[in-house]
Structure formats: structure tokens, C-alpha cells
mmCIF file of C-alpha atoms in Angstrom:
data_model
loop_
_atom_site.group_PDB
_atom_site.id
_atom_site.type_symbol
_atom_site.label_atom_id
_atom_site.label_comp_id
_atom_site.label_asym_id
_atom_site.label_seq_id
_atom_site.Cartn_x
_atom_site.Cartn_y
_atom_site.Cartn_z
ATOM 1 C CA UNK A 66 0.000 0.000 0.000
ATOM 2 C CA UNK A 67 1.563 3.209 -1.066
ATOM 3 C CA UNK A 68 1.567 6.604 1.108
ATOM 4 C CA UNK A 69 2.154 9.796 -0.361
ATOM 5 C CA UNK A 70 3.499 11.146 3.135
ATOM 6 C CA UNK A 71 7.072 11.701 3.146
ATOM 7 C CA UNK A 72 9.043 9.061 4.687
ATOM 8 C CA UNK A 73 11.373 11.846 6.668
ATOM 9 C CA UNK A 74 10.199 12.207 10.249
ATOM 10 C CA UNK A 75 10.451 16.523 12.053
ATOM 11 C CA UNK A 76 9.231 19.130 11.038
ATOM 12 C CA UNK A 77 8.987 18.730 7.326
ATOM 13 C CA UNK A 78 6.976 15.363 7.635
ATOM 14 C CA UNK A 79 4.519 17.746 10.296
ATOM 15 C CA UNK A 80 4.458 20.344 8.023
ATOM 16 C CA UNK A 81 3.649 18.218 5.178
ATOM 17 C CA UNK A 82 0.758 16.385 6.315
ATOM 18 C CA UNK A 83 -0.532 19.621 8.211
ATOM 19 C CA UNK A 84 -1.025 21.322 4.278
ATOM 20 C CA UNK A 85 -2.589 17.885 3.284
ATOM 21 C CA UNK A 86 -5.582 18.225 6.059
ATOM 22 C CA UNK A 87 -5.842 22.106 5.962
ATOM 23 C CA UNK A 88 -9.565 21.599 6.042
ATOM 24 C CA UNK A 89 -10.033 19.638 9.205
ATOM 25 C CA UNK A 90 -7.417 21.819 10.768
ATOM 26 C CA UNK A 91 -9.215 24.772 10.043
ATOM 27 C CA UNK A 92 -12.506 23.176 11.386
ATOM 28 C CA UNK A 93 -10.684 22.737 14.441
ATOM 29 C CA UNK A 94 -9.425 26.090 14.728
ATOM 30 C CA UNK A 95 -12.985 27.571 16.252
ATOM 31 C CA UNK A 96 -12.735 25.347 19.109
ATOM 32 C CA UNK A 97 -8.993 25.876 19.748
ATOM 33 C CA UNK A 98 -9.444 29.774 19.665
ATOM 34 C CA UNK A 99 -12.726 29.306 21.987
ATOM 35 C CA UNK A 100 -10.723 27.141 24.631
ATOM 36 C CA UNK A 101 -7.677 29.816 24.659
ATOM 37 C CA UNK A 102 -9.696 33.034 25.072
ATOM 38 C CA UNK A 103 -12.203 31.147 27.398
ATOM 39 C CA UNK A 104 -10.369 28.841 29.281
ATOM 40 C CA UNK A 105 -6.241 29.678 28.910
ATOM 41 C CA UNK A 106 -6.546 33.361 29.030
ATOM 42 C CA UNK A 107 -8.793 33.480 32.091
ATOM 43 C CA UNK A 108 -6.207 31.592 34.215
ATOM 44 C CA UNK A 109 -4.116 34.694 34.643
ATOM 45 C CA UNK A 110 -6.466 35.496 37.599
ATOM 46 C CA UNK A 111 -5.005 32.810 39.432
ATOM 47 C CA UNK A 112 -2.404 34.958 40.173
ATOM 48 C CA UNK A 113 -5.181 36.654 42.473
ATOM 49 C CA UNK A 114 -5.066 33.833 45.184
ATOM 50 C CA UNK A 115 -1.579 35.224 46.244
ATOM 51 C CA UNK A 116 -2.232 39.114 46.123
ATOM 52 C CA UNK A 117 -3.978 41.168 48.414
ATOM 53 C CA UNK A 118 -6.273 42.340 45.485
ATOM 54 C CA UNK A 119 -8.416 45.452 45.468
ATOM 55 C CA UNK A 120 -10.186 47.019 42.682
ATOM 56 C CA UNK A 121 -8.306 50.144 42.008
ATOM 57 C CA UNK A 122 -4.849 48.714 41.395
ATOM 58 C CA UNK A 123 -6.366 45.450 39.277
ATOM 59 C CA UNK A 124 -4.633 41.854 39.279
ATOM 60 C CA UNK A 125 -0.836 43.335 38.461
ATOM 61 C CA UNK A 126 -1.053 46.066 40.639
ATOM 62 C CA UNK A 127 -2.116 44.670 44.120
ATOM 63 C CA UNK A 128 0.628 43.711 46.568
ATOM 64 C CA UNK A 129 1.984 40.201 46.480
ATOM 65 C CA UNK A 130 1.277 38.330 50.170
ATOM 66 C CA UNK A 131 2.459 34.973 49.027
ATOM 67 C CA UNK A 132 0.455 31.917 50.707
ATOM 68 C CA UNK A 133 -1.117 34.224 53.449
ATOM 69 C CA UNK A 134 -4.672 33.860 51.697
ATOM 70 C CA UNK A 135 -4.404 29.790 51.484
ATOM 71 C CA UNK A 136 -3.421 29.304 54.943
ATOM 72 C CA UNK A 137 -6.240 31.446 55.842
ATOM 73 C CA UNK A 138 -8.426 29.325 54.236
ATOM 74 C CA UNK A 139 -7.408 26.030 55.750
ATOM 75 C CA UNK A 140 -7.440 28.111 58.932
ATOM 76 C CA UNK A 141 -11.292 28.783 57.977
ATOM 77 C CA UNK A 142 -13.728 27.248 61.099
ATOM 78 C CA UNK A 143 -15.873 26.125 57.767
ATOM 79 C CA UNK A 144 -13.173 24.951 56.124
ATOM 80 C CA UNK A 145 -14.294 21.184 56.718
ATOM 81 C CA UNK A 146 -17.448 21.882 55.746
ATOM 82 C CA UNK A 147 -16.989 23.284 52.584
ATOM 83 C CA UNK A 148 -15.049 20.179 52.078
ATOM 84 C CA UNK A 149 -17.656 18.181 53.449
ATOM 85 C CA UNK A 150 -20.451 19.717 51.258
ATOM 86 C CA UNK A 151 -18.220 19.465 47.977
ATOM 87 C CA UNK A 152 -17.733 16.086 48.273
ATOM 88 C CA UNK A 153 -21.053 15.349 49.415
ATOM 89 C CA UNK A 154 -22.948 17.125 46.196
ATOM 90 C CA UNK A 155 -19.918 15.958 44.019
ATOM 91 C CA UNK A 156 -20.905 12.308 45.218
ATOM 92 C CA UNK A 157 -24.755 12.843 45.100
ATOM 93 C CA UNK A 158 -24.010 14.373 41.533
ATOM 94 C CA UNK A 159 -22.220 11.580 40.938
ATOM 95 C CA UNK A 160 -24.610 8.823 41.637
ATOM 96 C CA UNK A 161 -27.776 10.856 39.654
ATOM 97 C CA UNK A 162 -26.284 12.321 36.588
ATOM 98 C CA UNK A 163 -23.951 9.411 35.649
ATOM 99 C CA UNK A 164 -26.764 7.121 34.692
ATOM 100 C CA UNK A 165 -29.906 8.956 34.258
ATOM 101 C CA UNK A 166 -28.734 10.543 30.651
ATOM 102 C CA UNK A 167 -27.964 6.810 29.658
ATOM 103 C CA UNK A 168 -31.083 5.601 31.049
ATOM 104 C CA UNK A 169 -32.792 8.442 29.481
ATOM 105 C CA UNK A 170 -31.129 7.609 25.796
ATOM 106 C CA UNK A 171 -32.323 4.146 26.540
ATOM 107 C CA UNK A 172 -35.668 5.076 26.654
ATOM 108 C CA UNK A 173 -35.399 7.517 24.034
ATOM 109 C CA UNK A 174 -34.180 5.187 21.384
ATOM 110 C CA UNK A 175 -36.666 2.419 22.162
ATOM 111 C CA UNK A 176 -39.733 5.101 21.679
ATOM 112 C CA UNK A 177 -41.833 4.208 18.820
ATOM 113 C CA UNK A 178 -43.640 7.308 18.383
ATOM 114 C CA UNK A 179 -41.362 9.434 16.316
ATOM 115 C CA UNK A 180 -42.272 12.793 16.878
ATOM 116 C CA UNK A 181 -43.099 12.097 20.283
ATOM 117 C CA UNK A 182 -39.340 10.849 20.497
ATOM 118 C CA UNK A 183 -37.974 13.901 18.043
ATOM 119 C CA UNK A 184 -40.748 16.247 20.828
ATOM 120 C CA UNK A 185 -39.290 14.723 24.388
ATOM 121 C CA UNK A 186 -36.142 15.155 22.751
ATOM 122 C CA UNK A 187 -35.963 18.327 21.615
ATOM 123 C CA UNK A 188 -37.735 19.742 25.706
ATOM 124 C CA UNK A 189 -34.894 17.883 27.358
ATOM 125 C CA UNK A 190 -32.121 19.765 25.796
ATOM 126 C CA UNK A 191 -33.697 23.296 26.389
ATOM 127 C CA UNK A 192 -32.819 23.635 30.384
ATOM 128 C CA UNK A 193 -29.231 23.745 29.434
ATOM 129 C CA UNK A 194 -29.725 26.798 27.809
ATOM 130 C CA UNK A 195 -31.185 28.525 30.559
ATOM 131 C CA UNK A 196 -28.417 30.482 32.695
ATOM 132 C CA UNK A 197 -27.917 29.222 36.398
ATOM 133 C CA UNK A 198 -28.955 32.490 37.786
ATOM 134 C CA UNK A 199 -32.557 32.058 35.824
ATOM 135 C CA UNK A 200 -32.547 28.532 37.223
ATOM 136 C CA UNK A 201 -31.884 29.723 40.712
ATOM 137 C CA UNK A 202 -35.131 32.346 41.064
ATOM 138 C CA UNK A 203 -37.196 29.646 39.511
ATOM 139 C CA UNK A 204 -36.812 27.130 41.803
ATOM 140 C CA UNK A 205 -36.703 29.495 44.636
ATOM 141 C CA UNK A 206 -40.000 31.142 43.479
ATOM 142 C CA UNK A 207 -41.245 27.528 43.484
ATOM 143 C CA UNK A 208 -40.047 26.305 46.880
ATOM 144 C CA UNK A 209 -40.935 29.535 48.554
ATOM 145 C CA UNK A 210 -43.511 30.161 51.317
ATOM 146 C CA UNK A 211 -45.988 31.036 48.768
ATOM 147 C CA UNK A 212 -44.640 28.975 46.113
ATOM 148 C CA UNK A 213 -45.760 26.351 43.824
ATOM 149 C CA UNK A 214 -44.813 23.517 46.214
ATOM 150 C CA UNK A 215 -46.180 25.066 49.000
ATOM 151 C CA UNK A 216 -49.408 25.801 47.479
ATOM 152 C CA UNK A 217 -49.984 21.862 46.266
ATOM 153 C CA UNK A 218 -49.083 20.235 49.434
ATOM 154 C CA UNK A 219 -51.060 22.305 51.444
ATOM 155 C CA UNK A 220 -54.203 21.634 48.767
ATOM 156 C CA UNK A 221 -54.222 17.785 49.009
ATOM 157 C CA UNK A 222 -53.896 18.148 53.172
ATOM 158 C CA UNK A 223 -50.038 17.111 53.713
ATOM 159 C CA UNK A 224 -49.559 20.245 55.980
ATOM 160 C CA UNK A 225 -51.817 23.519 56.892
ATOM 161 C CA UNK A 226 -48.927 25.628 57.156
ATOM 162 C CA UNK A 227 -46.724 26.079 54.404
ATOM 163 C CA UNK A 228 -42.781 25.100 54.644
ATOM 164 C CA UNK A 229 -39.727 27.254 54.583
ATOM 165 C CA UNK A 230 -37.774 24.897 52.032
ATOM 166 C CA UNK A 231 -34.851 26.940 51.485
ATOM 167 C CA UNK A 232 -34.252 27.385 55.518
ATOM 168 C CA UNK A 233 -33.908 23.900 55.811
ATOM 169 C CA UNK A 234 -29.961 23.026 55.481
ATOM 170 C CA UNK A 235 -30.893 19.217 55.048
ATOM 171 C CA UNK A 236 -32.786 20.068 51.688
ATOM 172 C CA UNK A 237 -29.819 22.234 50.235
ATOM 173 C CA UNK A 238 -28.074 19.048 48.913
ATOM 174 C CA UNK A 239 -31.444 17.449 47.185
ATOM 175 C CA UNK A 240 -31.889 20.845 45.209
ATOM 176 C CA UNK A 241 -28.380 20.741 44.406
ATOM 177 C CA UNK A 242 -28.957 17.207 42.328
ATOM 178 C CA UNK A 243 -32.478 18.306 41.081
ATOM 179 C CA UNK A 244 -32.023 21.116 39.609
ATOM 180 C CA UNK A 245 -28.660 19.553 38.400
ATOM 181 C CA UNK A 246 -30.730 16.559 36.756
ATOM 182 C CA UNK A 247 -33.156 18.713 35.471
ATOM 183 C CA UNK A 248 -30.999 21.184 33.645
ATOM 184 C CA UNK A 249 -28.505 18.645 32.109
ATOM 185 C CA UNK A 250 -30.083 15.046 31.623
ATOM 186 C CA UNK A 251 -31.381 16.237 28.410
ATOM 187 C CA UNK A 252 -28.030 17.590 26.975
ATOM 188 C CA UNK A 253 -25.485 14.798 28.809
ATOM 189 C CA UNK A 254 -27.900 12.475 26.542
ATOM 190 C CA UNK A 255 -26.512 14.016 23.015
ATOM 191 C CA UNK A 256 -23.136 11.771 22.852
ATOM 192 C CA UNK A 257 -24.818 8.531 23.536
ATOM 193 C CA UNK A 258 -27.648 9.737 21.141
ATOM 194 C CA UNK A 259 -25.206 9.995 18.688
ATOM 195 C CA UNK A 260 -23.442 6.556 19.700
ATOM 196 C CA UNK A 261 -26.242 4.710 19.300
ATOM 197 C CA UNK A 262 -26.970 6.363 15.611
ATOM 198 C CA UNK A 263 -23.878 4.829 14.571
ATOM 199 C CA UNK A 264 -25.306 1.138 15.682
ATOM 200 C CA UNK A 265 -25.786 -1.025 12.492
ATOM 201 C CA UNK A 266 -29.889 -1.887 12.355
ATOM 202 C CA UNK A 267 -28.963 -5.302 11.120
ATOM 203 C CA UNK A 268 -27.776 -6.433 14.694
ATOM 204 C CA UNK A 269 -31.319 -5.878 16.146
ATOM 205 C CA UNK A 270 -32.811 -7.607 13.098
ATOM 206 C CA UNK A 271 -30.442 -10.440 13.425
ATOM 207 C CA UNK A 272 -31.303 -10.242 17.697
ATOM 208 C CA UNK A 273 -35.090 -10.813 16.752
ATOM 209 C CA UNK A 274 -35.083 -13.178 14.184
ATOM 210 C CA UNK A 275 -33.190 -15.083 17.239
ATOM 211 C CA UNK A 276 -36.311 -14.361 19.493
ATOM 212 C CA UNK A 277 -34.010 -11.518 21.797
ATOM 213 C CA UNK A 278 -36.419 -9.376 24.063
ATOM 214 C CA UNK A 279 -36.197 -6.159 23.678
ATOM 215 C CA UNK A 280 -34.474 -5.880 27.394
ATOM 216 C CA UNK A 281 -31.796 -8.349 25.689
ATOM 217 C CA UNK A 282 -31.667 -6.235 22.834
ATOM 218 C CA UNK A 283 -30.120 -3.663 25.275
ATOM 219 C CA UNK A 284 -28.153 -5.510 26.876
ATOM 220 C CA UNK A 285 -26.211 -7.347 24.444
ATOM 221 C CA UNK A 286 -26.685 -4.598 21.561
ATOM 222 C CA UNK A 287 -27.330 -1.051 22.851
ATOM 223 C CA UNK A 288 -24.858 -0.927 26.070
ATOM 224 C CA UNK A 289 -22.194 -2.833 24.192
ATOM 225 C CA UNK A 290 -22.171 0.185 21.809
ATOM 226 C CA UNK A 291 -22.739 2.921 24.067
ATOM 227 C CA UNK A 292 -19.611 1.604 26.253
ATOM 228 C CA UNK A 293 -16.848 4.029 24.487
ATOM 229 C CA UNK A 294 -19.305 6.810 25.285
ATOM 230 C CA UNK A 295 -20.056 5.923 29.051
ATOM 231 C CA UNK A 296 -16.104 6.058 29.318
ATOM 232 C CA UNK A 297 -15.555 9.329 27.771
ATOM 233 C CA UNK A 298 -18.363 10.433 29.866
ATOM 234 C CA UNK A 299 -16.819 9.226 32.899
ATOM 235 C CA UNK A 300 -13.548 11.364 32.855
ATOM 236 C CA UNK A 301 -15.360 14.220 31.975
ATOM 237 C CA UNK A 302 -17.275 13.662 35.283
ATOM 238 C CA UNK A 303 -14.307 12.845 37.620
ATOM 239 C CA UNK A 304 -12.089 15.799 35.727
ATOM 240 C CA UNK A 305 -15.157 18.276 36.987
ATOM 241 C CA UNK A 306 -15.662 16.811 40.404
ATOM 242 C CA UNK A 307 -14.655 20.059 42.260
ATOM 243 C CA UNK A 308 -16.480 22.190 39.709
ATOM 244 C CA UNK A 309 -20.220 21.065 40.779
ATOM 245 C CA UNK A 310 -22.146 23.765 42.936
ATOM 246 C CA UNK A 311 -19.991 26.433 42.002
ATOM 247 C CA UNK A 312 -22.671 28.699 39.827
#
């Protein structure tokens, strides 16, 4: 089998088959600009952490203190509990959005009903889009004294007074994971979506002419093929575990 490539490895050999994919490179070229100005750039403030920062001289300009602001922190009385609650919702996080979006794609892909599918589809992906700080006065309009909750359990005679939800520091971690689960099911679902478009239709022909349920079918078929996914998936998740709660 021949190969046009140069045989010569360096720079010539890089440079070479760079020219020869210009058009992928260049596709990838949004996302590499996005993830410097978004992500690289924005790591300057960093530098904040050891600087006794104030407005008026900016990030350069503010005095350096050195580790003084860290070992205030660990000095922190709350210290262990922010600790405590960011491996707690991390965990809870952990448990719930891992499997529901594959669960969800499950049941997505076995739905007969194709615009009901294309329908439940398309709703589950639109909470992403709503900003956290949207997210945040919904849920507290609806878990307020007068709120939606409030007002339904109060109609079908749970309790005659209504509850102050967001006083209660047991129910902070709960919201954390539903409103999580709520907002990103939908979208966390799009990569195994897209796995399991890939999935030849012959197997599940072949599976039925066999007599394979349609729980085997999943099984042996769909989770097989949704594996590489679930990986991916998975370092994402550990990668972000310090991230969750933060908005």
C-alpha cells in the first residue's frame, strides 16, 4: 500500500501532512481559539489567590502576600465543611447524573412514536440553555412560602402551614442534584444519542429473528455500543468533580 506522506520524520513530515488536512485543521481552529480566550486566558487570575487584590490597582497592581490567603483558608472554622459539602454534592451528583442521561437515551431510542421521540427530545435539551442564575429564582419562586410547592401540598392536606424549604440546610443538597438533573439530563444524553446512531440496524434484526427481548436487545446490543461513550463520559465527570455547585 503506497503513502504519499514523506518518509522523513520533524518538522517537514509535520508540516507536510498539516497542508494535506488544511480543512479539518481549520474546522478545528474555532474550538482551539474558543478554549484559549475562554479557558487559557482566564487563568491569569489565578495569580489573584496570592495578592492582596483590590479594585483600584487590578490583578498586576495589588501587593503580592504569598500563601497568606491559602493558609487562611485552611485556617477557615468552615473549612471542613466546605469540604464536606463538595464532596457530598460531588458524590450525590455523581450517583444521579452518571446514569440517568444513559437511562434516558435508553428510553429515548426504544420510543416508537417518532415525533413524540424527536418532541421529548428536543424539551430535554432546552434547560441547558437557561443560565444558572434564571434557574436559581425559579426554583426558589417555586419552593418559597408562597410557592408552587407550597401551594400543592397544602391543597391535598399534607400540611396547613406552608414550609420554609430553602431554611432547611438538610434540603440544600437534594436541590443541588435536582435542579442539576433537570438542567442537564437532556443535553449529557446528546453523545450517547449519537453513539447509538452509529449502531448497524442489522444487529437488532439479526437479535429478533433469534427471538431476543427487547431488554436483551439492550443488553447485548445497545450498552455494548454505548460503552466508548459511558467512558468518555466518565472522565469528563471525575475531571469536573470540584467544579459542581460552584454557579
Amino acid at each position: 500500500m503506497s503513502n504519499d506522506y514523506p518518509k522523513k520524520s520533524g518538522l517537514r513530515y509535520s508540516f507536510t501532512k498539516f497542508l494535506r488536512q488544511i480543512q479539518l485543521q481549520f474546522m478545528v481552529l474555532p474550538a482551539i481559539i474558543w478554549l484559549i480566550i475562554f479557558c487559557y486566558i482566564p487563568m491569569i487570575g489565578i495569580i489573584i489567590a496570592f495578592k492582596d487584590y483590590n479594585f483600584k490597582d487590578g490583578i498586576f497592581g495589588s501587593s503580592w502576600v504569598g500563601l497568606t490567603n491559602i493558609k487562611e483558608f485552611f485556617n477557615d472554622s468552615e473549612f471542613f465543611v466546605i469540604i464536606r459539602n463538595t464532596f457530598a454534592i460531588n458524590i450525590l451528583k455523581a450517583i444521579f447524573m452518571f446514569p440517568l442521561p444513559i437511562i434516558f437515551t435508553i428510553l429515548l431510542y426504544e420510543m416508537r412514536v417518532v415525533w413524540l421521540k424527536k418532541l421529548t427530545q428536543t424539551v430535554s435539551y432546552l434547560p441547558h440553555f437557561i443560565s444558572w442564575v434564571i434557574v436559581a429564582g425559579m426554583f426558589s419562586g417555586y419552593f418559597s412560602l408562597e410557592g408552587t410547592v407550597n401551594q400543592i401540598i397544602q391543597s391535598i392536606g399534607v400540611t396547613k402551614e406552608p414550609i420554609m424549604w430553602l431554611a432547611k440546610d438538610w434540603f440544600f443538597w437534594p436541590l443541588m442534584v435536582i435542579t442539576g438533573v433537570w438542567k442537564e439530563v437532556g443535553w449529557n444524553a446528546i453523545i450517547y444519542v449519537a453513539a447509538l446512531s452509529n449502531i448497524n440496524p442489522e444487529l437488532f434484526e439479526a437479535a429478533s429473528v433469534d427471538g431476543a427481548s427487547r431488554f436483551k436487545k439492550i443488553m447485548h446490543i445497545t450498552l455494548p455500543s454505548l460503552k466508548p461513550a459511558i467512558t468518555i463520559t466518565f472522565l469528563f465527570l471525575l475531571a469536573g468533580m470540584f467544579t459542581a455547585g460552584f454557579d
